[in-house]
Coordinates of C-alpha atoms and ligand atoms in Angstrom, one line a residue:
M1468 CA 124.6 -110.8 -153.0
P1469 CA 121.3 -110.3 -154.1
Q1470 CA 120.8 -107.2 -155.5
S1471 CA 118.4 -104.2 -154.2
P1472 CA 115.3 -104.3 -155.6
T1473 CA 115.7 -100.5 -157.0
T1474 CA 119.2 -101.6 -158.7
I1475 CA 116.9 -104.0 -160.8
V1476 CA 114.0 -101.3 -161.4
D1477 CA 116.7 -99.4 -162.8
E1478 CA 118.8 -101.5 -164.7
L1479 CA 115.2 -102.9 -166.5
G1480 CA 114.3 -99.4 -166.8
I1481 CA 117.8 -98.7 -168.3
A1482 CA 117.2 -101.3 -170.8
L1483 CA 113.5 -101.0 -171.7
S1484 CA 113.8 -97.1 -172.6
N1485 CA 117.4 -98.4 -175.0
L1486 CA 114.9 -100.9 -177.0
A1487 CA 112.2 -98.2 -176.8
D1488 CA 114.6 -95.6 -178.1
A1489 CA 115.8 -98.1 -181.0
A1490 CA 112.4 -99.6 -181.8
T1491 CA 110.2 -96.0 -182.4
G1492 CA 113.7 -94.5 -184.3
T1493 CA 114.4 -92.2 -181.7
F1494 CA 117.7 -93.6 -180.8
T1495 CA 120.1 -90.3 -181.6
P1496 CA 124.0 -91.5 -181.8
T1497 CA 126.4 -89.5 -179.0
M1498 CA 130.2 -88.5 -179.6
R1499 CA 131.5 -87.2 -176.3
L1500 CA 134.6 -84.9 -176.9
G1501 CA 136.8 -84.3 -174.4
V1502 CA 139.0 -81.2 -174.1
T1503 CA 141.6 -80.8 -172.2
G1504 CA 144.8 -78.9 -172.0
L1505 CA 147.4 -78.0 -168.7
S1506 CA 145.4 -75.0 -166.5
R1507 CA 145.4 -71.8 -168.8
A1508 CA 145.8 -73.6 -171.9
G1509 CA 142.7 -71.9 -172.9
K1510 CA 140.2 -74.5 -172.6
T1511 CA 137.0 -72.4 -171.2
I1512 CA 137.5 -70.1 -174.5
F1513 CA 137.7 -73.2 -176.6
I1514 CA 134.1 -74.4 -175.3
T1515 CA 132.6 -71.3 -175.3
A1516 CA 133.0 -70.3 -179.0
L1517 CA 132.6 -74.1 -179.9
V1518 CA 129.0 -73.9 -178.4
H1519 CA 128.2 -70.8 -179.7
N1520 CA 129.7 -71.5 -183.0
L1521 CA 126.8 -74.0 -183.5
L1522 CA 124.0 -72.5 -181.9
T1523 CA 124.2 -69.5 -184.2
G1524 CA 125.9 -70.9 -187.3
G1525 CA 129.1 -69.0 -186.6
R1526 CA 131.3 -68.0 -189.8
L1527 CA 132.8 -70.7 -190.4
P1528 CA 133.9 -71.0 -193.7
G1529 CA 136.7 -74.4 -193.0
F1530 CA 133.7 -76.2 -191.3
T1531 CA 132.3 -78.5 -194.7
P1532 CA 128.9 -79.4 -193.5
L1533 CA 127.9 -75.8 -192.8
A1534 CA 129.8 -74.4 -196.2
E1535 CA 128.1 -76.9 -197.6
G1536 CA 124.7 -76.1 -196.8
R1537 CA 123.6 -79.2 -194.4
F1538 CA 124.7 -78.0 -191.0
I1539 CA 120.8 -77.8 -189.4
G1540 CA 121.6 -76.1 -185.9
A1541 CA 122.2 -77.0 -182.9
R1542 CA 120.9 -76.7 -179.2
L1543 CA 121.7 -77.3 -175.8
A1544 CA 119.8 -80.0 -174.2
E1545 CA 120.0 -81.7 -170.7
Y1546 CA 123.1 -83.1 -170.3
P1547 CA 121.9 -86.7 -168.9
D1548 CA 124.3 -87.1 -166.6
A1549 CA 123.3 -85.0 -163.3
T1550 CA 125.9 -85.5 -161.0
I1551 CA 128.6 -83.9 -163.2
P1552 CA 128.8 -80.3 -162.7
R1553 CA 127.2 -78.8 -165.8
F1554 CA 129.5 -76.1 -168.1
A1555 CA 129.2 -72.8 -167.9
Y1556 CA 128.5 -71.4 -170.7
E1557 CA 125.5 -68.9 -170.4
Q1558 CA 127.8 -67.3 -167.5
H1559 CA 131.2 -67.4 -169.7
L1560 CA 129.4 -66.4 -172.7
E1561 CA 127.9 -63.3 -170.7
A1562 CA 131.4 -62.6 -169.6
L1563 CA 132.8 -62.3 -172.6
T1564 CA 129.9 -60.4 -174.4
G1565 CA 128.4 -58.1 -171.5
K1566 CA 129.2 -54.4 -171.6
T1567 CA 132.6 -54.4 -170.7
P1568 CA 133.9 -57.5 -172.2
I1569 CA 136.2 -59.8 -170.0
W1570 CA 137.7 -63.3 -170.0
P1571 CA 136.1 -65.7 -168.2
E1572 CA 136.7 -68.1 -165.1
S1573 CA 139.1 -70.8 -165.9
T1574 CA 138.7 -74.7 -165.9
R1575 CA 138.9 -76.4 -162.6
R1576 CA 137.4 -79.4 -162.6
I1577 CA 135.2 -81.2 -164.7
S1578 CA 132.4 -80.4 -166.2
Q1579 CA 129.8 -81.2 -169.2
L1580 CA 127.6 -79.4 -172.2
R1581 CA 125.4 -82.1 -174.5
L1582 CA 124.9 -80.2 -177.6
V1583 CA 122.5 -81.3 -180.0
L1584 CA 123.3 -81.0 -184.0
K1585 CA 121.1 -81.6 -186.3
Y1586 CA 121.8 -81.6 -189.5
Q1587 CA 121.0 -82.9 -193.3
S1588 CA 123.4 -86.3 -194.2
S1589 CA 125.4 -86.5 -197.7
N1590 CA 124.2 -90.1 -197.9
W1591 CA 121.6 -90.3 -200.3
L1592 CA 120.4 -92.9 -197.9
S1593 CA 120.3 -90.9 -195.2
G1594 CA 119.2 -88.3 -196.6
W1595 CA 116.3 -89.0 -197.7
R1596 CA 114.9 -90.0 -194.6
G1597 CA 115.5 -86.6 -194.0
P1598 CA 117.1 -84.4 -191.0
T1599 CA 119.7 -86.7 -188.6
T1600 CA 120.7 -85.5 -184.9
L1601 CA 123.9 -86.6 -183.0
N1602 CA 124.4 -85.7 -179.5
L1603 CA 127.4 -84.1 -179.3
D1604 CA 128.8 -84.3 -175.3
I1605 CA 131.7 -82.2 -174.1
V1606 CA 133.5 -83.2 -171.4
D1607 CA 136.1 -80.6 -169.7
Y1608 CA 138.6 -81.0 -167.5
P1609 CA 142.4 -80.3 -166.5
G1610 CA 144.7 -82.0 -168.0
E1611 CA 146.6 -82.1 -165.0
W1612 CA 144.5 -84.8 -163.4
L1613 CA 145.8 -86.9 -166.4
L1614 CA 149.3 -86.9 -165.2
D1615 CA 147.9 -89.3 -162.3
L1616 CA 147.6 -92.3 -164.7
P1617 CA 152.0 -93.4 -163.9
L1618 CA 150.8 -93.3 -160.7
L1619 CA 147.9 -96.2 -160.8
G1620 CA 151.2 -98.2 -161.7
L1621 CA 153.2 -96.8 -158.3
S1622 CA 153.3 -98.6 -154.5
F1623 CA 153.7 -95.3 -152.3
A1624 CA 157.5 -96.8 -152.0
D1625 CA 157.9 -96.2 -155.6
W1626 CA 156.1 -92.9 -155.9
S1627 CA 157.7 -91.1 -152.5
R1628 CA 161.2 -92.0 -153.9
E1629 CA 160.6 -90.8 -157.7
A1630 CA 159.1 -87.5 -156.1
L1631 CA 161.9 -87.1 -153.4
E1632 CA 164.2 -87.6 -155.7
R1633 CA 162.7 -84.9 -157.8
A1634 CA 162.2 -82.5 -154.7
S1635 CA 166.2 -83.1 -154.4
R1636 CA 167.5 -81.9 -157.7
L1637 CA 169.5 -78.7 -157.8
S1638 CA 166.6 -77.5 -160.1
S1639 CA 164.1 -78.0 -157.5
A1640 CA 166.0 -76.2 -154.3
R1641 CA 165.0 -73.4 -154.3
E1642 CA 160.4 -74.2 -154.4
A1643 CA 161.0 -77.4 -152.7
Q1644 CA 163.2 -76.7 -149.9
P1645 CA 160.5 -75.4 -147.1
F1646 CA 159.0 -78.8 -147.5
L1647 CA 162.4 -81.0 -147.1
D1648 CA 163.2 -79.1 -144.0
L1649 CA 160.1 -80.1 -143.2
L1650 CA 160.3 -83.5 -143.5
A1651 CA 163.6 -84.1 -142.1
T1652 CA 162.1 -83.2 -138.7
I1653 CA 159.6 -85.7 -139.0
D1654 CA 160.4 -89.6 -138.3
P1655 CA 158.0 -91.6 -140.6
Q1656 CA 157.8 -94.3 -138.4
K1657 CA 156.3 -92.1 -134.9
P1658 CA 152.5 -92.8 -134.9
A1659 CA 150.4 -91.3 -136.9
N1660 CA 148.6 -88.3 -136.0
D1661 CA 146.5 -85.7 -138.6
P1662 CA 148.8 -82.6 -137.8
D1663 CA 152.2 -83.6 -139.4
A1664 CA 149.9 -85.0 -142.5
E1665 CA 148.6 -81.9 -142.8
K1666 CA 151.6 -79.9 -142.0
L1667 CA 153.9 -82.0 -145.1
A1668 CA 151.1 -82.1 -147.4
T1669 CA 150.1 -78.9 -147.6
A1670 CA 154.1 -78.0 -147.8
F1671 CA 154.0 -80.4 -150.2
T1672 CA 151.5 -78.7 -152.6
A1673 CA 152.7 -75.9 -151.9
Y1674 CA 156.3 -76.9 -153.6
L1675 CA 154.2 -78.6 -156.9
R1676 CA 152.7 -75.4 -157.2
Q1677 CA 155.4 -72.5 -156.9
S1678 CA 157.7 -75.7 -159.4
R1679 CA 154.7 -74.8 -161.6
E1680 CA 154.3 -71.1 -161.3
D1681 CA 158.6 -70.5 -161.9
N1682 CA 159.1 -72.9 -164.6
A1683 CA 155.1 -71.9 -166.7
M1684 CA 154.9 -75.4 -167.4
S1685 CA 156.3 -77.9 -164.8
T1686 CA 153.5 -80.3 -164.1
L1687 CA 154.5 -82.9 -161.2
P1688 CA 151.6 -85.0 -159.8
P1689 CA 149.2 -85.6 -157.9
G1690 CA 147.0 -83.7 -160.3
R1691 CA 144.2 -83.0 -158.2
F1692 CA 147.2 -81.5 -155.5
L1693 CA 147.3 -78.6 -158.0
L1694 CA 143.7 -78.5 -159.2
P1695 CA 141.8 -80.1 -156.2
G1696 CA 138.6 -79.3 -158.3
D1697 CA 135.4 -80.8 -155.7
L1698 CA 138.5 -82.5 -153.3
E1699 CA 139.5 -79.2 -152.0
G1700 CA 140.6 -79.6 -148.2
S1701 CA 139.4 -83.5 -148.5
P1702 CA 141.3 -86.0 -146.5
A1703 CA 141.5 -87.6 -150.0
L1704 CA 144.9 -84.8 -150.4
T1705 CA 146.2 -85.1 -146.7
F1706 CA 149.0 -86.8 -147.8
A1707 CA 152.8 -86.4 -149.3
P1708 CA 156.2 -88.3 -150.1
L1709 CA 157.8 -89.8 -147.4
P1710 CA 161.6 -92.0 -147.0
Q1711 CA 161.2 -95.7 -146.9
P1712 CA 161.9 -97.0 -143.2
N1713 CA 164.8 -98.9 -142.9
Q1714 CA 162.9 -101.3 -140.5
P1715 CA 159.6 -102.9 -141.1
V1716 CA 156.7 -100.2 -140.8
R1717 CA 154.9 -100.1 -138.0
S1718 CA 150.9 -100.4 -138.7
S1719 CA 150.6 -97.4 -136.5
S1720 CA 153.4 -95.3 -137.9
L1721 CA 152.6 -91.7 -139.9
Y1722 CA 154.0 -93.6 -142.6
A1723 CA 151.4 -96.6 -142.9
M1724 CA 149.1 -94.5 -142.5
L1725 CA 150.0 -91.8 -145.9
E1726 CA 150.8 -94.9 -147.4
G1727 CA 147.1 -95.3 -146.9
R1728 CA 146.2 -92.4 -148.3
Y1729 CA 147.7 -92.7 -151.3
E1730 CA 146.3 -95.9 -151.9
A1731 CA 142.9 -93.7 -151.4
Y1732 CA 144.0 -91.2 -153.8
K1733 CA 144.0 -93.9 -156.3
N1734 CA 141.6 -95.8 -155.9
Q1735 CA 138.7 -93.1 -154.9
V1736 CA 140.2 -90.5 -157.6
V1737 CA 142.2 -91.7 -160.0
R1738 CA 140.8 -94.7 -161.0
P1739 CA 137.2 -93.1 -160.9
F1740 CA 138.4 -90.3 -163.3
F1741 CA 139.8 -93.1 -165.7
K1742 CA 136.7 -95.3 -166.1
D1743 CA 134.3 -92.8 -165.7
H1744 CA 135.1 -90.1 -168.3
F1745 CA 138.5 -90.6 -169.7
A1746 CA 137.7 -93.9 -171.0
R1747 CA 134.7 -93.0 -172.7
L1748 CA 135.8 -90.3 -175.0
D1749 CA 135.2 -90.5 -177.9
R1750 CA 137.5 -88.0 -179.4
Q1751 CA 140.3 -85.7 -177.6
I1752 CA 141.7 -82.2 -178.6
V1753 CA 144.5 -81.4 -176.4
L1754 CA 145.3 -77.5 -175.9
V1755 CA 148.4 -76.5 -175.2
D1756 CA 149.8 -72.9 -174.3
T1757 CA 153.1 -73.1 -176.9
L1758 CA 153.4 -69.5 -177.7
R1759 CA 153.4 -69.0 -173.9
A1760 CA 156.2 -72.1 -173.1
L1761 CA 158.4 -70.2 -176.4
N1762 CA 158.3 -67.0 -174.9
T1763 CA 159.2 -68.2 -171.4
G1764 CA 162.9 -69.9 -172.4
P1765 CA 164.3 -73.8 -173.5
A1766 CA 164.0 -75.2 -170.5
A1767 CA 159.9 -74.4 -170.1
V1768 CA 159.9 -76.0 -174.3
A1769 CA 161.5 -79.4 -172.8
D1770 CA 159.2 -79.5 -169.6
L1771 CA 155.9 -78.8 -171.7
E1772 CA 157.1 -81.4 -174.4
T1773 CA 157.5 -83.8 -171.0
A1774 CA 154.5 -82.9 -169.6
L1775 CA 152.7 -83.8 -173.1
T1776 CA 154.2 -87.3 -173.5
S1777 CA 153.3 -87.6 -170.0
V1778 CA 149.8 -86.9 -170.7
L1779 CA 149.5 -88.3 -173.7
S1780 CA 150.7 -91.7 -172.7
C1781 CA 147.2 -92.1 -171.9
F1782 CA 146.1 -92.0 -174.9
R1783 CA 148.5 -95.1 -175.8
Q1784 CA 146.7 -97.9 -176.5
G1785 CA 146.3 -101.8 -177.0
D1786 CA 149.1 -101.7 -175.2
S1787 CA 150.3 -104.8 -172.5
N1788 CA 150.4 -102.3 -169.9
P1789 CA 147.6 -102.7 -167.6
L1790 CA 147.0 -99.5 -166.6
T1791 CA 146.1 -98.3 -169.8
R1792 CA 144.2 -101.4 -170.9
L1793 CA 141.5 -99.1 -168.3
V1794 CA 142.0 -96.1 -170.6
S1795 CA 142.1 -98.0 -173.8
R1796 CA 138.9 -97.6 -175.6
R1797 CA 138.4 -96.2 -178.9
I1798 CA 139.6 -92.8 -178.7
D1799 CA 139.7 -92.6 -182.9
R1800 CA 140.7 -88.9 -183.4
I1801 CA 143.1 -86.7 -181.3
L1802 CA 144.1 -83.1 -182.5
F1803 CA 146.5 -81.0 -180.3
A1804 CA 145.9 -76.8 -180.7
A1805 CA 148.5 -74.3 -179.9
T1806 CA 145.8 -71.7 -178.3
K1807 CA 145.8 -67.8 -178.6
A1808 CA 147.6 -67.9 -182.4
D1809 CA 146.0 -64.4 -182.1
H1810 CA 149.4 -63.4 -180.5
V1811 CA 151.4 -63.4 -183.5
H1812 CA 151.2 -62.4 -186.9
H1813 CA 149.2 -65.1 -189.3
T1814 CA 152.5 -65.2 -191.6
S1815 CA 153.6 -67.2 -187.9
H1816 CA 150.5 -69.5 -187.8
D1817 CA 152.2 -72.5 -190.0
R1818 CA 155.0 -71.7 -188.3
L1819 CA 153.6 -71.9 -184.6
E1820 CA 151.7 -75.6 -185.9
A1821 CA 155.2 -77.0 -187.0
I1822 CA 156.0 -76.3 -183.8
L1823 CA 153.2 -78.0 -181.6
N1824 CA 153.5 -80.7 -184.6
R1825 CA 157.5 -81.2 -183.2
L1826 CA 156.8 -81.0 -179.3
V1827 CA 154.3 -83.9 -179.5
A1828 CA 155.8 -86.1 -182.3
N1829 CA 156.8 -88.7 -180.3
A1830 CA 153.6 -89.0 -178.2
S1831 CA 151.5 -88.8 -181.3
R1832 CA 153.2 -91.7 -183.4
K1833 CA 152.0 -93.8 -180.8
A1834 CA 149.0 -92.7 -180.8
Q1835 CA 149.1 -93.4 -184.4
F1836 CA 150.4 -96.3 -184.1
A1837 CA 147.3 -97.1 -181.5
G1838 CA 144.8 -96.4 -184.4
A1839 CA 144.0 -92.8 -183.7
E1840 CA 144.6 -90.3 -186.1
T1841 CA 146.3 -87.2 -184.6
R1842 CA 146.3 -83.0 -186.4
S1843 CA 148.0 -80.1 -185.4
I1844 CA 146.6 -76.7 -185.5
A1845 CA 147.2 -73.2 -184.3
L1846 CA 143.8 -71.6 -183.5
A1847 CA 142.3 -68.9 -182.2
G1848 CA 139.2 -69.7 -180.1
I1849 CA 138.5 -66.0 -179.4
R1850 CA 140.8 -63.7 -181.8
A1851 CA 141.5 -60.6 -179.2
T1852 CA 144.2 -58.8 -182.2
R1853 CA 143.6 -57.5 -185.6
E1854 CA 146.4 -57.4 -187.8
G1855 CA 148.3 -54.1 -189.1
T1856 CA 151.9 -53.0 -189.9
I1857 CA 154.6 -50.5 -189.3
V1858 CA 157.8 -49.2 -190.7
E1859 CA 161.2 -49.7 -189.0
A1860 CA 164.0 -48.6 -189.9
G1861 CA 162.7 -48.4 -193.5
E1862 CA 161.5 -52.2 -193.2
T1863 CA 157.4 -53.5 -192.9
L1864 CA 156.9 -55.1 -190.1
P1865 CA 153.7 -57.3 -189.8
T1866 CA 152.3 -56.2 -186.4
I1867 CA 149.4 -57.0 -184.4
I1868 CA 146.7 -54.1 -182.8
G1869 CA 145.3 -54.7 -179.2
T1870 CA 144.4 -53.6 -176.0
P1871 CA 146.9 -55.5 -173.1
M1872 CA 145.7 -56.1 -170.2
A1873 CA 145.8 -53.9 -166.6
G1874 CA 149.2 -54.5 -165.3
E1875 CA 151.4 -56.1 -168.5
T1876 CA 154.5 -54.6 -169.4
L1877 CA 157.4 -54.8 -172.2
G1878 CA 160.3 -52.9 -171.3
K1879 CA 159.7 -50.2 -169.4
V1880 CA 156.0 -50.0 -170.5
K1881 CA 153.1 -50.4 -168.1
Y1882 CA 149.6 -51.1 -169.7
D1883 CA 146.7 -49.6 -168.4
G1884 CA 144.1 -51.9 -169.9
K1885 CA 142.2 -49.0 -172.3
T1886 CA 145.3 -48.6 -174.3
E1887 CA 145.1 -49.8 -178.2
I1888 CA 149.2 -50.7 -179.5
A1889 CA 150.3 -52.0 -181.8
L1890 CA 152.9 -54.5 -181.8
F1891 CA 155.7 -56.3 -183.5
P1892 CA 155.1 -59.6 -181.6
G1893 CA 158.3 -61.3 -183.4
D1894 CA 158.9 -64.9 -185.5
L1895 CA 158.8 -67.9 -184.6
P1896 CA 162.4 -70.5 -186.2
E1897 CA 160.9 -71.8 -189.6
R1898 CA 162.5 -75.0 -188.6
P1899 CA 160.9 -76.0 -185.7
D1900 CA 163.6 -78.3 -184.6
S1901 CA 166.0 -74.8 -183.8
L1902 CA 164.0 -75.1 -180.7
F1903 CA 165.8 -78.3 -179.7
E1904 CA 168.6 -78.6 -180.9
D1905 CA 170.7 -75.4 -179.9
G1906 CA 168.5 -74.2 -177.5
T1907 CA 168.0 -70.9 -178.1
P1908 CA 165.4 -68.9 -176.9
V1909 CA 162.9 -67.5 -179.0
S1910 CA 162.6 -64.4 -178.5
L1911 CA 158.7 -62.8 -179.0
N1912 CA 157.2 -60.0 -177.9
F1913 CA 154.5 -61.8 -175.6
L1914 CA 151.6 -59.8 -174.1
R1915 CA 148.2 -60.7 -172.8
F1916 CA 145.2 -59.0 -174.3
V1917 CA 141.6 -58.0 -173.5
P1918 CA 139.0 -59.5 -175.0
P1919 CA 137.4 -57.8 -178.1
Q1920 CA 135.3 -55.1 -176.9
K1921 CA 133.5 -54.6 -179.9
L1922 CA 132.1 -57.3 -181.5
D1923 CA 129.8 -58.1 -184.6
R1924 CA 126.7 -59.5 -185.0
N1925 CA 124.4 -61.6 -187.6
A1926 CA 121.5 -60.8 -189.4
S1927 CA 119.4 -62.9 -186.6
G1928 CA 121.5 -60.6 -184.3
D1929 CA 123.7 -62.9 -182.2
V1930 CA 127.1 -62.0 -181.7
V1931 CA 129.5 -62.8 -183.7
L1932 CA 132.9 -64.2 -182.4
P1933 CA 135.9 -64.0 -184.6
H1934 CA 138.7 -66.7 -184.2
I1935 CA 141.6 -68.2 -186.3
R1936 CA 141.6 -71.3 -187.9
F1937 CA 138.8 -72.5 -185.5
D1938 CA 136.8 -73.8 -187.9
R1939 CA 139.6 -76.3 -189.3
A1940 CA 139.7 -77.6 -185.5
L1941 CA 135.3 -78.0 -185.6
D1942 CA 136.3 -79.4 -189.2
F1943 CA 138.8 -82.5 -188.1
L1944 CA 136.9 -83.5 -184.8
L1945 CA 133.1 -83.2 -186.0
G1946 CA 133.2 -83.1 -189.6
D1947 CA 132.9 -86.8 -190.6
R1948 CA 130.6 -87.3 -187.5
L1949 CA 127.9 -85.3 -189.9
K1950 CA 128.1 -86.4 -193.1
Ligands
LIG2008 P1 141.6 -72.8 -169.3 O1 139.9 -73.2 -169.1 O2 142.3 -73.3 -167.8 O3 142.4 -74.0 -169.5 O4 142.2 -71.3 -169.8 P2 141.0 -69.9 -170.2 O5 140.1 -70.8 -171.4 O6 140.4 -69.2 -169.2 O7 142.2 -69.8 -170.6 C1 143.5 -68.6 -170.4 C2 143.5 -67.1 -170.2 O8 144.3 -67.5 -172.1 C3 142.0 -66.6 -171.0 O9 141.6 -66.0 -169.6 C4 142.9 -65.7 -171.7 O10 143.5 -64.5 -171.4 C5 143.6 -66.4 -172.9 N1 143.2 -67.2 -173.7 C6 142.8 -68.1 -173.9 N2 141.9 -68.6 -174.8 C7 142.4 -67.3 -175.7 C8 142.7 -67.0 -177.4 O11 142.1 -67.7 -178.5 N3 142.9 -65.9 -177.6 C9 143.5 -64.5 -176.7 N4 143.7 -64.1 -176.9 N5 144.4 -64.6 -175.5 C10 143.1 -66.5 -174.9

């Protein structure tokens, strides 16, 4: 088919502008950093803190380019792809630093932001030429969407079998029953019709969401059923698993209709996401709310391990699996971060890192095998607590001091969102393996705190966001690229 003139002109334009950039030396290298994690893992907070710290030269002693005095500064720039929503940095920062600071709205879809970083290279040749720039493209996307990758290799019949088998397990009975009851009343070979498709999809979505609520971490595909992003209510999401009929499937049947929608979901939603976004990342940070899982119990920890392994299998490279070839570009560093480390005393931070390390051990071995360097870190993008000690029964206990959010409860006490308390959060196990061996739950006093209400300002009058080990994370993700 002949190409339309506009396409030719566009492509010529792009090629010429690249050439022009290269010729005039204005070509700026770009690093695409993916930020992901399951819902409420802390993506929004991490990115807001990242951008703010880089824009204002925050307190980051562990970030080598800044510590060495080579980091000159950063500015926000227009993102080259105008079709992708922009990460609402200013809005999120305003929520956190306004008159009454509140936590901003969490990630619900993909968004991006470009920062231009200026630094003095330590390499004598580049250094001699003056400051250097790097575009840092930050891509924020729900970890739930990664759970869809395995669907690309599953037919509707295979996926339905797996999904229905899982829904029928005793452990899922409560959440899945309304969907299974509805399914029992519908013959898959009946004529295709929208009301049945919608009813089934609604009941199936309710089951997936309930299952996530009840099990704290359980995450079952399709990922867009959990976080639809811009597809909320669209026909691409109106399907559900159906038992395969014993007779040949009629082309006008409900089964054929839902099978078609499942295939469309794969081709029009899942594949483009991997191809256009995921496959183009250079580095990745995976945020994990490890403490919440620990606090919920051994089943949630096991669930989290499964979800993470599934998420991380996407990063496997050079595999013979044709699906992973789709995403096997060149992620060379993956950082796993246990977020909200300010919920435990600093004496537990190393233990938290060790637990996360253990949780991602299998998956990260595979990534290492494929050439990506991995590391685990415990961090808080924004620290909402301070530390102190209390003496109880003659014993000195390390505490964290903060204001629990309104409605949080501990024992019989319900907090009003205004009262500051000192809390002994409990100890994390010294040996992470103990969590998996005997299934003993970790008993933590775990409360959500309001964000810091009084923030320091630096010499230029910018607010300073307190954090934990955030500088180390930045150093791993960016430090070597600003050499
Ligand atoms: P996501 O965008 O869905 O991954 O999650 P968010 O970044 O919105 O975080 C969800 C919630 O976790 C926030 O509203 C905060 O209550 C809490 N949170 C996230 N990061 C931190 C942190 O560094 N410290 C504390 N104390 N809470 C955090």
